[in-house]
XYZ file of C-alpha atoms in Angstrom:
690
model
C 176.250 78.262 180.275
C 176.964 80.213 183.623
C 179.838 82.604 185.465
C 182.989 83.937 184.485
C 184.504 82.998 180.560
C 187.156 84.582 178.869
C 189.777 84.184 175.659
C 193.882 84.979 175.427
C 195.180 87.666 173.817
C 195.695 87.128 169.565
C 192.212 85.342 168.955
C 189.709 86.377 166.445
C 186.885 87.586 169.706
C 183.816 87.778 167.306
C 185.238 84.430 165.818
C 185.377 82.424 169.284
C 182.886 84.078 171.254
C 180.041 82.775 167.973
C 182.119 79.175 167.805
C 181.422 78.716 171.843
C 178.206 79.835 172.215
C 176.862 77.980 168.580
C 178.818 74.890 170.803
C 176.790 75.107 173.977
C 173.371 75.540 171.957
C 174.150 73.110 169.437
C 171.785 70.522 172.052
C 168.409 73.220 171.611
C 166.529 73.356 168.948
C 167.381 76.892 166.766
C 165.031 79.081 168.143
C 166.518 78.731 171.375
C 169.546 81.019 170.035
C 167.172 83.584 169.562
C 166.013 83.940 173.274
C 169.454 84.462 173.831
C 170.905 88.155 174.452
C 174.133 89.274 173.906
C 175.300 92.991 175.374
C 178.694 94.032 174.008
C 180.387 96.895 174.673
C 180.902 98.866 171.799
C 179.283 99.577 168.393
C 182.042 98.071 166.571
C 181.728 94.630 169.166
C 177.817 94.857 167.544
C 179.184 94.786 163.535
C 182.257 92.406 163.694
C 179.975 89.718 166.111
C 177.023 90.097 163.155
C 179.556 89.629 160.885
C 181.098 86.380 162.785
C 177.110 85.164 162.467
C 177.032 85.860 159.182
C 180.097 83.821 158.952
C 179.044 81.049 161.021
C 176.049 80.192 158.098
C 171.972 80.323 158.055
C 171.247 80.366 161.882
C 168.369 82.221 163.588
C 169.894 85.582 165.267
C 170.220 86.082 169.215
C 169.721 90.216 170.268
C 172.930 92.051 170.086
C 172.881 95.358 172.376
C 174.826 97.903 174.020
C 175.596 97.452 177.419
C 175.891 101.151 178.195
C 171.808 101.482 177.137
C 170.642 99.049 179.410
C 167.718 101.079 181.367
C 165.636 100.769 184.394
C 162.650 101.403 182.205
C 159.449 103.659 181.617
C 158.172 102.424 185.129
C 161.348 103.950 186.932
C 162.267 106.911 184.865
C 159.159 107.541 182.232
C 160.882 110.290 181.060
C 163.462 110.471 178.454
C 167.146 111.496 179.145
C 168.193 114.927 178.332
C 170.931 115.466 175.589
C 174.593 114.818 177.039
C 174.732 119.011 174.976
C 172.460 120.265 176.776
C 173.846 119.087 180.302
C 177.099 120.472 179.225
C 176.034 124.095 178.284
C 174.844 124.168 181.744
C 177.557 123.007 182.966
C 179.258 125.569 181.575
C 176.527 128.746 182.610
C 177.187 127.120 185.750
C 181.839 128.059 185.472
C 181.086 131.577 182.949
C 179.431 132.767 186.889
C 182.127 131.269 188.197
C 185.133 132.781 186.673
C 183.152 135.782 187.050
C 183.791 135.815 191.119
C 186.708 133.907 190.167
C 189.392 134.024 188.158
C 192.006 132.868 188.647
C 190.119 128.638 188.918
C 190.246 128.917 185.062
C 192.933 130.352 184.367
C 194.769 128.915 180.723
C 191.504 126.966 180.140
C 188.708 127.701 178.296
C 184.662 127.747 179.528
C 183.600 125.355 176.770
C 186.744 123.041 177.802
C 186.039 123.072 181.555
C 182.586 122.188 180.796
C 183.822 118.893 179.013
C 186.217 118.230 181.749
C 183.845 119.107 184.336
C 180.710 116.877 182.591
C 182.759 114.219 181.737
C 183.960 113.853 185.981
C 180.526 114.125 186.499
C 179.994 110.779 183.990
C 182.545 109.249 186.321
C 180.549 110.450 189.136
C 177.154 108.350 188.186
C 178.587 106.106 186.602
C 180.737 104.504 189.820
C 177.740 104.949 191.448
C 179.309 108.559 193.858
C 177.231 111.695 194.947
C 177.534 114.619 196.992
C 178.156 113.381 200.246
C 181.484 111.049 198.230
C 182.566 115.319 198.035
C 182.213 116.186 201.567
C 184.013 113.104 203.162
C 186.728 114.658 201.797
C 189.431 116.443 203.660
C 191.216 119.163 202.048
C 193.533 120.583 204.818
C 196.373 119.235 203.174
C 195.508 120.297 199.973
C 196.501 123.823 198.505
C 194.196 127.184 198.382
C 193.696 126.280 194.751
C 191.535 122.760 195.534
C 189.845 123.713 198.045
C 188.434 126.077 195.981
C 187.467 123.813 192.690
C 186.078 121.287 195.358
C 184.115 124.097 196.625
C 182.578 125.084 193.309
C 183.056 121.247 192.291
C 180.413 120.625 194.791
C 177.806 122.958 193.993
C 177.740 121.628 190.156
C 177.503 118.349 191.456
C 174.245 119.096 193.867
C 172.831 121.116 190.887
C 174.054 118.067 188.462
C 173.416 115.390 189.898
C 170.195 115.705 191.452
C 167.659 113.946 189.039
C 169.070 111.283 187.921
C 167.301 110.053 185.097
C 168.682 113.115 182.975
C 171.974 111.070 182.168
C 172.737 108.054 180.345
C 174.881 107.480 182.473
C 173.344 107.529 185.793
C 170.574 105.830 184.037
C 172.423 102.809 183.031
C 173.804 102.969 187.522
C 170.621 102.903 188.257
C 169.197 99.383 185.695
C 172.753 97.072 187.175
C 171.652 99.000 190.859
C 168.094 97.004 190.381
C 170.118 93.676 188.595
C 172.600 93.476 190.957
C 169.149 93.708 194.106
C 166.882 92.166 192.645
C 168.513 89.283 190.320
C 169.318 87.123 193.897
C 165.637 87.504 195.518
C 164.206 86.284 191.938
C 162.741 89.709 190.484
C 162.459 90.728 187.580
C 164.871 87.453 185.895
C 165.706 87.915 181.974
C 163.624 85.802 179.975
C 166.052 83.928 178.371
C 170.197 83.568 179.146
C 171.897 86.739 178.849
C 175.663 86.927 177.420
C 177.951 90.069 178.434
C 180.833 89.887 174.918
C 183.541 92.106 175.009
C 183.559 94.043 177.607
C 186.558 94.364 179.688
C 183.750 96.020 182.846
C 186.094 99.352 182.780
C 182.724 101.461 184.503
C 181.489 101.049 187.901
C 177.901 100.823 186.443
C 179.375 98.063 183.505
C 181.317 95.829 185.809
C 178.734 95.715 189.119
C 175.977 94.788 185.795
C 178.308 92.292 184.434
C 178.809 90.564 187.921
C 174.474 90.344 188.279
C 174.819 88.541 184.708
C 177.377 85.935 186.161
C 175.300 85.291 188.479
C 172.994 84.195 186.828
C 171.602 80.506 186.457
C 171.661 81.358 182.691
C 173.971 83.783 182.593
C 177.834 84.427 181.819
C 180.614 86.995 181.018
C 182.751 86.901 178.741
C 186.090 88.601 179.114
C 188.307 89.855 176.068
C 192.551 89.645 176.422
C 192.326 87.384 179.418
C 196.080 86.521 180.929
C 195.998 83.202 181.557
C 199.091 82.772 181.933
C 199.821 85.508 184.603
C 199.581 83.481 188.867
C 196.972 83.928 191.276
C 199.567 85.770 194.093
C 199.278 88.523 191.100
C 196.171 89.031 190.962
C 195.191 88.930 194.802
C 196.847 92.305 194.449
C 195.851 93.442 191.208
C 193.300 96.394 192.230
C 195.555 98.602 193.412
C 197.392 98.462 190.162
C 195.663 100.674 187.805
C 197.683 100.817 185.372
C 198.054 97.091 184.583
C 195.686 96.139 181.794
C 194.210 93.085 184.092
C 193.522 95.128 187.171
C 190.033 95.315 185.508
C 189.093 92.254 185.341
C 190.591 91.604 189.583
C 187.192 92.466 191.359
C 185.142 90.623 188.648
C 187.635 87.462 189.065
C 186.912 88.411 193.295
C 183.221 88.142 192.980
C 182.761 85.393 190.388
C 185.923 83.378 190.515
C 188.469 82.299 188.215
C 186.750 82.499 184.506
C 186.930 79.043 182.317
C 187.844 79.022 178.477
C 185.139 79.950 176.719
C 186.939 77.788 173.871
C 189.438 75.851 173.398
C 190.817 77.827 170.626
C 194.459 77.833 171.634
C 196.239 82.325 170.589
C 199.494 81.903 167.758
C 202.347 81.782 170.285
C 201.174 80.917 173.940
C 205.111 81.479 174.982
C 205.283 85.385 173.128
C 202.174 85.280 175.345
C 204.110 84.546 178.408
C 206.754 86.463 177.563
C 204.969 89.812 177.351
C 202.557 88.709 180.315
C 205.800 88.622 182.678
C 206.951 91.624 181.069
C 204.225 93.255 182.528
C 203.961 92.680 185.657
C 203.055 95.456 188.032
C 206.594 97.502 188.664
C 206.283 95.818 192.642
C 206.540 92.192 191.849
C 209.137 92.484 188.402
C 211.273 90.246 190.627
C 209.865 87.748 189.106
C 211.329 88.453 186.316
C 214.699 86.816 188.258
C 212.694 84.138 189.652
C 210.523 83.297 186.942
C 212.363 84.859 183.531
C 214.635 81.648 182.839
C 211.423 79.608 182.866
C 210.031 80.799 180.085
C 211.434 78.808 176.551
C 213.761 79.440 174.315
C 213.162 82.807 173.381
C 214.070 83.121 169.569
C 211.488 81.185 168.451
C 209.121 83.128 170.386
C 209.666 86.363 168.882
C 210.140 84.517 165.448
C 207.566 86.326 164.197
C 208.001 89.743 165.729
C 209.850 93.390 164.546
C 210.960 95.906 166.029
C 211.392 99.221 164.015
C 213.818 101.894 165.290
C 212.635 105.164 162.475
C 215.030 107.945 162.986
C 211.867 110.071 163.101
C 207.951 110.318 162.370
C 207.759 110.956 158.533
C 210.373 107.579 158.491
C 208.459 105.462 160.277
C 205.412 106.420 158.417
C 207.261 105.636 154.904
C 208.423 102.223 156.163
C 205.216 101.546 157.351
C 203.231 102.780 153.821
C 205.853 100.020 152.303
C 204.947 97.463 154.677
C 201.285 97.743 153.739
C 202.140 97.714 150.067
C 203.668 95.187 149.896
C 201.374 93.457 151.724
C 198.673 94.340 149.417
C 200.622 93.460 146.314
C 200.747 89.888 147.962
C 196.783 89.583 149.316
C 197.571 89.616 152.846
C 195.519 90.747 155.704
C 197.033 93.899 157.603
C 196.381 95.817 160.773
C 197.490 98.385 161.091
C 196.578 100.224 164.695
C 197.840 103.657 165.639
C 196.903 105.813 168.230
C 198.190 109.100 166.756
C 195.930 110.418 164.335
C 198.812 112.236 162.782
C 200.739 109.245 162.330
C 197.759 107.615 160.552
C 197.187 110.624 158.037
C 201.082 110.512 157.305
C 201.165 106.910 156.215
C 197.802 107.282 154.148
C 199.866 110.448 152.235
C 202.325 107.708 151.574
C 200.164 105.243 150.279
C 198.074 108.054 148.120
C 202.325 108.085 145.908
C 200.636 104.107 144.770
C 197.017 105.330 144.918
C 196.288 103.041 147.150
C 193.561 104.217 149.866
C 193.641 102.146 152.994
C 189.981 100.830 155.187
C 189.705 103.812 158.162
C 187.453 102.506 160.752
C 188.226 106.114 162.305
C 187.606 107.916 159.127
C 188.063 111.703 158.858
C 188.050 113.821 161.979
C 184.952 116.175 161.098
C 187.027 119.837 161.610
C 189.384 118.221 159.356
C 186.870 118.595 156.908
C 186.591 120.567 153.996
C 183.016 122.678 154.961
C 184.763 121.680 159.078
C 188.341 124.087 158.106
C 185.283 126.275 156.321
C 183.690 126.900 159.780
C 186.726 126.481 161.840
C 188.274 129.865 159.674
C 184.869 132.277 160.168
C 184.539 131.770 164.020
C 188.525 132.883 163.429
C 187.459 136.144 162.543
C 185.438 137.275 165.382
C 186.985 139.864 167.697
C 190.202 139.332 165.620
C 191.973 141.806 162.815
C 191.773 140.853 159.773
C 195.116 140.083 158.593
C 195.722 140.065 154.818
C 197.171 136.233 155.626
C 193.474 135.270 156.809
C 191.168 137.085 154.183
C 193.855 134.439 151.283
C 193.065 131.818 153.621
C 189.052 132.219 152.784
C 189.110 133.501 149.995
C 191.039 130.330 148.328
C 188.468 127.488 150.074
C 187.399 125.835 147.988
C 183.896 125.872 149.566
C 183.761 130.295 148.791
C 181.903 131.086 146.428
C 180.552 128.279 145.360
C 176.739 129.022 145.037
C 177.616 132.200 142.473
C 176.170 131.786 138.725
C 177.661 135.488 138.387
C 181.150 134.413 138.697
C 182.877 131.266 138.651
C 185.574 129.284 140.203
C 188.212 130.020 138.222
C 187.611 133.471 137.729
C 187.231 134.347 141.195
C 190.580 132.388 142.320
C 192.276 134.789 139.226
C 191.323 137.897 140.637
C 192.034 136.256 144.767
C 195.618 136.108 142.842
C 195.687 139.763 141.659
C 194.471 141.349 144.730
C 197.065 139.228 146.418
C 199.871 140.616 144.526
C 198.023 144.216 145.210
C 198.240 143.531 148.798
C 201.760 142.010 149.278
C 202.851 144.980 147.361
C 201.376 147.721 148.380
C 199.509 146.712 151.848
C 197.559 147.550 154.229
C 198.539 145.101 156.520
C 194.793 144.552 157.258
C 192.249 145.246 154.665
C 188.911 146.912 154.607
C 186.416 148.104 152.144
C 187.833 150.950 151.052
C 190.611 149.250 149.346
C 188.673 146.846 147.800
C 186.895 149.733 146.500
C 189.769 151.314 144.850
C 190.797 147.663 143.635
C 187.651 147.766 141.704
C 188.529 150.323 139.788
C 191.348 148.860 138.117
C 189.506 146.052 136.670
C 187.198 144.498 133.890
C 183.330 143.915 135.375
C 184.591 140.797 136.447
C 186.800 142.399 139.374
C 184.441 145.190 139.200
C 181.264 142.302 141.100
C 183.906 140.499 142.680
C 185.508 143.072 144.510
C 181.545 145.095 145.451
C 180.338 141.135 146.802
C 184.003 141.233 148.583
C 183.300 144.648 150.123
C 180.393 143.808 151.644
C 181.355 141.337 153.016
C 184.855 143.461 154.748
C 181.823 145.157 156.776
C 180.322 142.461 158.198
C 184.011 140.933 158.812
C 185.039 144.608 160.456
C 181.684 144.305 162.052
C 182.169 140.985 163.683
C 186.384 141.578 164.668
C 185.552 144.711 166.943
C 182.897 142.649 168.983
C 185.151 141.124 171.498
C 183.040 141.163 174.399
C 180.899 138.354 175.739
C 177.421 137.869 174.179
C 174.772 135.437 173.629
C 175.574 131.612 172.299
C 172.171 132.452 169.545
C 173.534 135.570 168.929
C 177.605 134.096 167.938
C 175.799 130.973 166.347
C 173.611 132.952 164.406
C 176.552 135.451 163.156
C 178.653 132.170 162.218
C 175.926 130.821 160.133
C 174.678 134.168 158.412
C 178.387 135.003 157.495
C 179.164 131.266 156.531
C 176.248 131.124 154.420
C 177.288 134.708 152.735
C 180.673 133.756 151.894
C 180.123 130.326 150.581
C 176.738 131.619 148.090
C 179.494 134.467 146.938
C 178.209 137.452 144.755
C 174.398 136.970 143.575
C 174.893 133.433 144.677
C 172.706 130.560 146.472
C 173.552 129.206 149.838
C 171.355 125.698 149.012
C 172.694 125.617 145.089
C 176.787 125.951 147.353
C 178.144 122.842 147.804
C 179.080 123.614 152.113
C 176.186 122.060 153.233
C 176.030 119.500 150.386
C 178.275 116.715 150.607
C 178.088 113.798 153.956
C 181.078 116.301 155.339
C 178.418 119.922 154.968
C 175.662 117.444 156.223
C 177.381 116.486 159.234
C 178.153 119.706 159.949
C 174.883 121.139 159.150
C 173.739 118.716 161.923
C 176.607 119.914 164.105
C 175.239 123.408 163.849
C 170.928 122.924 164.231
C 171.682 120.682 166.822
C 174.099 123.560 168.774
C 171.240 126.183 167.899
C 168.797 124.265 169.918
C 170.524 124.507 173.015
C 172.286 127.490 172.305
C 170.086 129.412 175.194
C 171.446 127.090 177.779
C 174.988 128.211 177.427
C 176.351 131.212 178.660
C 177.320 134.590 176.973
C 180.430 133.796 175.640
C 183.738 135.642 173.738
C 184.553 134.755 170.344
C 187.855 132.507 171.861
C 184.725 130.793 173.839
C 183.396 130.078 171.138
C 185.414 129.030 168.561
C 187.028 126.203 171.498
C 182.933 125.698 171.391
C 182.748 124.599 167.719
C 186.276 122.373 167.483
C 184.365 120.714 170.963
C 181.740 120.062 168.775
C 182.893 118.834 165.439
C 184.953 116.973 166.886
C 182.944 114.417 168.520
C 181.846 113.645 164.606
C 183.869 111.344 162.050
C 183.392 110.967 158.110
C 183.787 107.897 156.937
C 185.073 108.549 152.607
C 182.423 106.570 150.297
C 184.826 105.039 148.371
C 185.685 101.947 149.360
C 189.424 101.003 150.789
C 191.479 97.945 150.285
C 189.900 94.886 151.121
C 193.169 93.968 152.447
C 194.457 96.789 154.521
C 192.835 98.119 157.304
C 193.364 101.011 159.935
C 192.501 100.567 163.262
C 192.260 102.698 167.203
C 194.258 101.330 169.590
C 190.461 99.546 171.945
C 189.580 97.554 168.715
C 192.429 95.840 168.852
C 190.399 92.813 170.726
C 188.713 92.546 167.182
C 191.413 93.022 164.763
C 194.701 92.313 166.307
C 195.091 88.801 164.390
C 197.088 87.647 161.675
C 199.686 90.873 160.206
C 199.341 94.301 162.617
C 201.334 96.990 163.025
C 201.896 99.116 166.296
C 203.405 101.758 165.709
C 203.467 104.935 167.558
C 205.202 102.806 170.577
C 206.354 105.959 172.586
C 205.191 107.829 175.814
C 202.883 110.528 174.872
C 201.578 108.863 172.042
C 200.972 104.747 172.866
C 200.199 106.004 175.738
C 199.124 108.884 175.484
C 199.424 111.559 178.295
C 197.148 111.553 180.838
C 195.327 114.887 180.349
C 195.062 116.752 183.456
C 192.622 116.962 186.047
C 191.133 120.843 186.606
C 188.699 119.912 189.639
C 190.195 117.391 191.784
C 193.603 116.203 192.382
C 194.612 112.775 192.834
C 194.084 112.647 196.376
C 190.908 114.320 196.506
C 189.623 110.939 193.355
C 190.513 108.299 195.418
C 189.103 109.702 198.554
C 186.192 109.766 196.525
C 186.519 106.779 195.321
C 186.824 107.691 192.153
C 189.222 105.635 189.004
C 193.119 107.121 189.442
C 193.697 109.289 186.216
C 196.275 105.821 185.938
C 193.301 103.894 184.549
C 192.950 105.128 181.502
C 197.539 104.301 181.255
C 196.255 100.487 181.612
C 193.108 100.682 179.150
C 195.830 101.448 176.902
C 197.825 98.957 178.529
C 195.534 96.019 177.994
C 195.209 97.137 174.151
C 198.771 96.768 173.597
C 198.692 93.658 175.164
C 196.245 92.018 172.476
C 198.138 93.284 169.217
C 201.182 92.227 170.345
C 199.629 88.541 170.559
C 198.275 88.147 166.792
C 199.831 85.912 164.448
C 202.482 88.356 163.056
C 203.648 91.443 164.760
C 205.481 94.706 163.460
C 206.579 97.215 166.709
C 207.560 101.004 165.494
C 208.449 103.795 166.561
C 210.210 107.035 165.881
C 213.519 107.622 167.504
C 212.808 111.415 167.117
C 210.158 113.407 167.439
C 209.678 117.680 165.832
C 211.422 118.712 168.949
C 213.632 116.462 171.030
C 214.737 111.901 171.603
C 211.238 110.302 172.421
C 210.944 107.931 175.749
C 210.106 104.675 174.144
C 206.367 103.286 175.430
C 206.257 101.502 178.627
C 205.168 98.333 177.502
C 208.078 98.611 174.884
C 211.036 99.376 177.476
C 210.041 96.598 179.762
C 209.504 93.660 177.176
C 213.445 95.226 175.496
C 214.370 95.140 179.190
C 213.248 91.063 180.234
C 214.816 90.584 177.003
C 217.950 91.965 177.532
C 218.514 90.738 180.805
C 217.619 86.843 179.925
C 221.199 85.778 177.622
C 220.407 81.962 178.894
C 217.181 82.395 177.406
C 218.616 83.769 174.093
C 217.085 86.625 174.355
C 219.386 89.081 173.591
C 219.462 87.627 170.451
C 215.713 87.186 169.919
C 216.447 90.940 170.340
C 218.882 91.778 167.808
C 217.546 89.534 165.249
C 213.823 91.727 165.834
C 215.858 94.916 164.970
C 217.650 93.264 162.546
C 214.143 92.346 160.718
C 212.962 96.293 161.688
C 216.679 97.453 159.593
C 215.266 95.372 156.612
C 212.203 97.699 156.133
C 213.757 100.951 157.064
C 216.428 100.169 154.294
C 214.210 99.719 151.457
C 211.942 102.559 152.806
C 215.529 104.699 152.254
C 216.038 103.393 149.055
C 212.559 104.172 148.177
C 212.239 108.247 149.106
C 215.905 108.480 147.435
C 216.160 109.618 144.205
C 217.191 107.599 141.326
C 220.374 107.827 140.148
C 221.030 108.666 135.745
C 223.785 107.193 134.976
C 225.805 110.126 132.143
C 227.677 108.428 129.365
C 230.711 110.880 128.731
């Protein structure tokens, strides 16, 4: 067990990996397995491997760890890493000082968004082993003045941020990888037992360097997921320059460790379909190979017999059709996995399934900003620096968390008074309610209205003061204002915030933890205005998601594209296959242009397209696959995903392999589901007897 191994697309990676490992350990005593260390790329992979070992029977389990958690050790870096939030706030302070001198450099961006993008760029610098000297080598003579100014600031920020490598986890991972690559070949610091890297593509420099070091160990192995064994050697030779290709991440590993061997002899569900997809996804400079190799493909009708193509008219129809397919699988007890990159499509599908009271197992959960506490905090933060309109006030009063800590007024009474207030304000105004308006309205009702109006008038006094505060203020003060106002609104008249529902459930506890963590490091941040504070709040909340406590249907799973390597088996729905959906649009880099990134030795933006393409290649190799897209969105006609477009074009150009007939059959199978979904959405016709 030494060197580079791989599993082809379409196999259950976790089960096949465990099977191959147990076969290799079959001639050793049971305790030998406990000395094996398995390094994975993500927590989801760790969980899948543990479940696969459980299914394998009673065993002494190996050590399963995350490859991103490798560390050079306390002797090299004795101090613990600094929390990423603290580092982002330090960068935000630098950016705020820059914008005070050069506002044009941050036009159209908030300070938190700029700090987030700059932090991500620093992570790339650290994982790729780059430093200030690489930035100094960039020739900006042919670049616009904006890029020259941005690079000048980036050099200052990099000199500050990259100075102490022990402060950041990515830098520590890079240091550990460099130490392994340097010391292990000399026999220094060798691992005590076998080491296996499983499920990682080596997309980051630090991870790739460590994988190369492990593959060179006498008792080390690297097992790649979704490796294309159908790709000919000449394509691999030039693949390092094709960042948007699904297999490009494997090219550097092959260059150092050689061509991988099969980890097991398990075969994918359809080898013929894998050959078709492999040819369709060839790099753009060699698509002339379609003409040369296309006629050698097998008959495409049986190769695509388990492929279905659904082209809906609009996203709502796509979601309803997907929900109908998942309902059918639930009725038959068949396992089905929806893989989607578009969170909006996932919400539509979940809502469509809810009509039958079916709850799928969604691994992503609900983003914290979309939960009740997250929305409440965002709505309160939106009051800062903005005049209080009728709509803003009513949205806040009707929120299910408002005044839930009060014992002197019940929820139904509060909603009734809110409705009466809405009628009053809609009819008579004013457009911007204030405390005087509430005082006059309170005299025209009973004691309940008086209690409610007096409390609300006091809240409006606080809100009005915060609405007039539009200038930059210290971040701790902004956060204190948010916490104070949110808790007062949740407590209600003569209420207690601890008795309210603001921090009680899982989402509330998570939101409170986010705010407490932000408060702990707020002193490092800059003075910011209300708009930047709202952006910072959303950014921090967006990093968290809440999994529902209610168990989902055991047959229905919703997963993200990165989980395709673990769940792309059985029946799979690849949804949202439009440009901008899957793959998603590339985020612009406000700091370095594409040419500047290449000159600094940093990954190009197209790398994200290549990673998404690899997810697609693994997903489409499942036993049964349903491809879905919408022809239009809310604004205009959509463009099919580049991978789906390539597949359709290749099949259309191979009449001698029955490509057009196979494509028509795929669309006919999809049309069947579209017709069923349309019939289901149509109201039942009632017959009227004469």
